[in-house]
Coordinates of C-alpha atoms in Angstrom, one line a residue:
X60 CA 42.9 -41.3 14.7
X61 CA 39.9 -39.8 16.4
X62 CA 38.5 -39.8 20.0
X63 CA 35.4 -42.2 18.8
X64 CA 37.5 -44.4 17.0
X65 CA 39.8 -45.1 20.1
X66 CA 36.6 -45.5 22.3
X67 CA 35.1 -48.1 20.1
X68 CA 38.5 -50.1 20.1
X69 CA 39.0 -50.0 23.8
X70 CA 35.7 -50.7 24.3
X71 CA 35.9 -54.4 22.1
X72 CA 39.3 -54.6 23.5
X73 CA 37.4 -54.6 27.3
X74 CA 34.5 -56.6 25.7
X75 CA 36.7 -59.6 24.4
X76 CA 39.0 -59.5 27.6
X77 CA 36.4 -61.4 29.5
X78 CA 34.8 -63.2 26.6
X79 CA 33.5 -66.6 27.0
X80 CA 35.4 -69.8 25.9
X81 CA 33.6 -70.5 22.3
X82 CA 34.1 -74.3 23.3
X83 CA 31.6 -74.2 26.0
X84 CA 28.5 -71.7 24.6
X85 CA 25.8 -70.6 27.2
X86 CA 23.2 -70.8 24.4
X87 CA 24.0 -74.7 23.8
X88 CA 23.5 -75.5 27.5
X89 CA 20.8 -78.3 27.8
X90 CA 21.3 -79.3 31.6
X91 CA 23.1 -78.0 34.5
X92 CA 23.5 -80.6 37.6
X93 CA 25.4 -79.2 40.5
X94 CA 27.3 -82.5 41.8
X95 CA 28.9 -80.8 44.9
X96 CA 27.2 -77.8 46.0
X97 CA 30.0 -76.9 48.8
X98 CA 33.3 -78.4 48.9
X99 CA 36.7 -77.4 50.9
X100 CA 40.2 -77.9 50.8
X101 CA 43.6 -77.4 52.7
X102 CA 43.2 -74.1 51.7
X103 CA 40.1 -73.4 53.6
X104 CA 40.6 -71.4 56.6
X105 CA 37.3 -71.3 58.8
X106 CA 38.6 -68.0 60.5
X107 CA 38.4 -66.5 57.5
X108 CA 35.5 -68.2 55.3
X109 CA 33.4 -71.5 56.1
X110 CA 33.0 -73.3 52.7
X111 CA 29.8 -74.6 53.9
X112 CA 28.3 -70.6 53.8
X113 CA 29.5 -70.4 49.9
X114 CA 27.0 -73.0 47.7
X115 CA 27.6 -73.1 44.0
X116 CA 24.0 -72.7 41.9
X117 CA 23.0 -73.3 38.5
X118 CA 23.1 -69.5 37.9
X119 CA 26.7 -69.2 38.9
X120 CA 27.7 -71.7 36.8
X121 CA 25.7 -70.3 33.8
X122 CA 27.5 -66.9 34.6
X123 CA 30.8 -68.5 34.7
X124 CA 30.6 -70.0 31.3
X125 CA 29.6 -66.5 29.8
X126 CA 32.6 -64.9 31.4
X127 CA 35.7 -67.1 31.8
X128 CA 38.4 -66.3 30.1
X129 CA 41.4 -69.3 29.8
X130 CA 44.6 -69.2 31.6
X131 CA 47.6 -71.2 31.4
X132 CA 47.8 -73.9 34.0
X133 CA 50.9 -72.4 35.2
X134 CA 49.3 -69.3 36.0
X135 CA 46.1 -71.0 37.6
X136 CA 48.0 -72.7 40.2
X137 CA 50.7 -69.5 40.4
X138 CA 51.1 -68.9 44.2
X139 CA 49.9 -65.2 43.7
X140 CA 46.4 -66.4 42.8
X141 CA 43.8 -65.7 45.3
X142 CA 42.3 -69.0 46.8
X143 CA 39.7 -69.7 49.4
X144 CA 39.9 -73.2 49.8
X145 CA 36.1 -73.3 48.7
X146 CA 34.9 -74.7 45.2
X147 CA 31.7 -76.1 44.0
X148 CA 31.5 -78.9 41.4
X149 CA 28.8 -79.2 38.1
X150 CA 28.2 -81.3 35.2
X151 CA 27.3 -79.4 32.2
X152 CA 25.6 -81.1 28.9
X153 CA 25.4 -79.4 25.7
X154 CA 23.4 -80.0 22.8
X155 CA 25.9 -81.3 20.7
X156 CA 26.3 -83.9 23.3
X157 CA 29.8 -82.5 24.8
X158 CA 30.0 -82.9 28.9
X159 CA 32.1 -81.1 30.9
X160 CA 32.6 -81.2 34.9
X161 CA 33.5 -77.6 35.9
X162 CA 34.8 -76.5 39.4
X163 CA 33.8 -72.9 40.5
X164 CA 36.0 -71.1 43.2
X165 CA 34.6 -67.9 44.8
X166 CA 37.7 -66.2 43.8
X167 CA 36.8 -66.6 40.0
X168 CA 39.1 -69.5 39.2
X169 CA 37.4 -72.0 37.1
X170 CA 38.7 -75.9 36.0
X171 CA 36.8 -77.5 33.5
X172 CA 37.4 -81.2 32.5
X173 CA 36.2 -82.5 29.5
X174 CA 34.0 -86.0 30.1
X175 CA 32.2 -88.7 28.4
X176 CA 28.8 -90.0 29.5
X177 CA 30.3 -92.1 32.3
X178 CA 32.4 -89.1 33.1
X179 CA 35.4 -90.6 32.1
X180 CA 38.4 -87.9 30.9
X181 CA 38.1 -87.3 26.9
X182 CA 41.0 -86.3 24.8
X183 CA 44.9 -85.9 25.2
X184 CA 44.6 -82.7 27.4
X185 CA 41.0 -82.9 28.8
X186 CA 41.7 -80.0 31.8
X187 CA 41.3 -76.6 30.7
X188 CA 41.9 -73.6 33.4
X189 CA 40.1 -70.0 33.8
X190 CA 39.7 -67.3 35.8
X191 CA 36.7 -64.7 35.7
X192 CA 37.1 -61.5 37.4
X193 CA 33.6 -60.9 36.9
X194 CA 32.4 -64.0 38.7
X195 CA 34.8 -62.8 41.6
X196 CA 33.2 -59.4 41.6
X197 CA 29.6 -61.2 41.7
X198 CA 30.6 -63.6 44.5
X199 CA 32.1 -60.8 46.7
X200 CA 28.9 -59.8 47.9
X201 CA 27.7 -63.4 48.8
X202 CA 31.2 -63.6 50.2
X203 CA 30.8 -60.5 52.6
X204 CA 27.8 -62.1 54.0
X205 CA 29.9 -65.7 54.7
X206 CA 33.2 -63.6 56.2
X207 CA 30.8 -61.7 58.5
X208 CA 29.4 -65.2 59.6
X209 CA 33.1 -66.2 60.0
X210 CA 34.2 -63.1 61.8
X211 CA 31.3 -63.7 64.4
X212 CA 32.1 -67.3 65.2
X213 CA 35.5 -66.6 65.4
X214 CA 35.2 -63.7 67.7
X215 CA 32.7 -65.5 70.0
X216 CA 35.2 -68.4 70.1
X217 CA 38.0 -66.0 71.2
X218 CA 35.2 -64.7 73.8
X219 CA 34.6 -68.2 75.2
X220 CA 38.1 -69.0 75.3
X221 CA 38.7 -66.1 77.4
X222 CA 41.0 -64.4 74.8
X223 CA 39.1 -61.3 74.4
X224 CA 37.1 -59.7 77.1
X225 CA 33.6 -60.6 77.3
X226 CA 31.0 -58.3 75.4
X227 CA 34.4 -57.2 73.5
X228 CA 32.9 -59.6 70.5
X229 CA 30.0 -57.7 69.8
X230 CA 31.5 -54.2 69.8
X231 CA 34.3 -55.5 67.2
X232 CA 31.6 -57.2 65.1
X233 CA 29.9 -53.8 65.1
X234 CA 32.6 -51.8 64.5
X235 CA 33.9 -53.9 61.7
X236 CA 30.6 -53.9 59.9
X237 CA 30.3 -50.0 60.2

């Protein structure tokens, strides 16, 4: 096999590695309704990231639908999986009448639930689990600003409690941002 053939196969493999789930075609989305823009769980650590600083948008949902790839439930809930404790949720209606509830975490973890018009689960296994590496990379820029704000709050709190010398919070923030 020549170099061009190998390159073509590599590109096709890379393109399908993050292919969207065919059950949820973005081209057929009629409506995206953000039901919970920002929620937090027990995993949230406000010293690292405050979930109120990360808000799900319609653009985020459409991007996730385009790039998510299905993973097993075991993989989704694995201890090695990165979590922030933050998640946004949306209701997505497709042209064929299908409705899903989708939860998107900034780390690229995504869960979907097939529901009916009254938001009751449909099917024997209505839940599906996904990862989205491109989503995580896209959110990293947004998260960096949120992490910076969390660092600032944490350092100012430590300064107010007398755990670090006065003025040290500003010095540490400046150093960490450089």
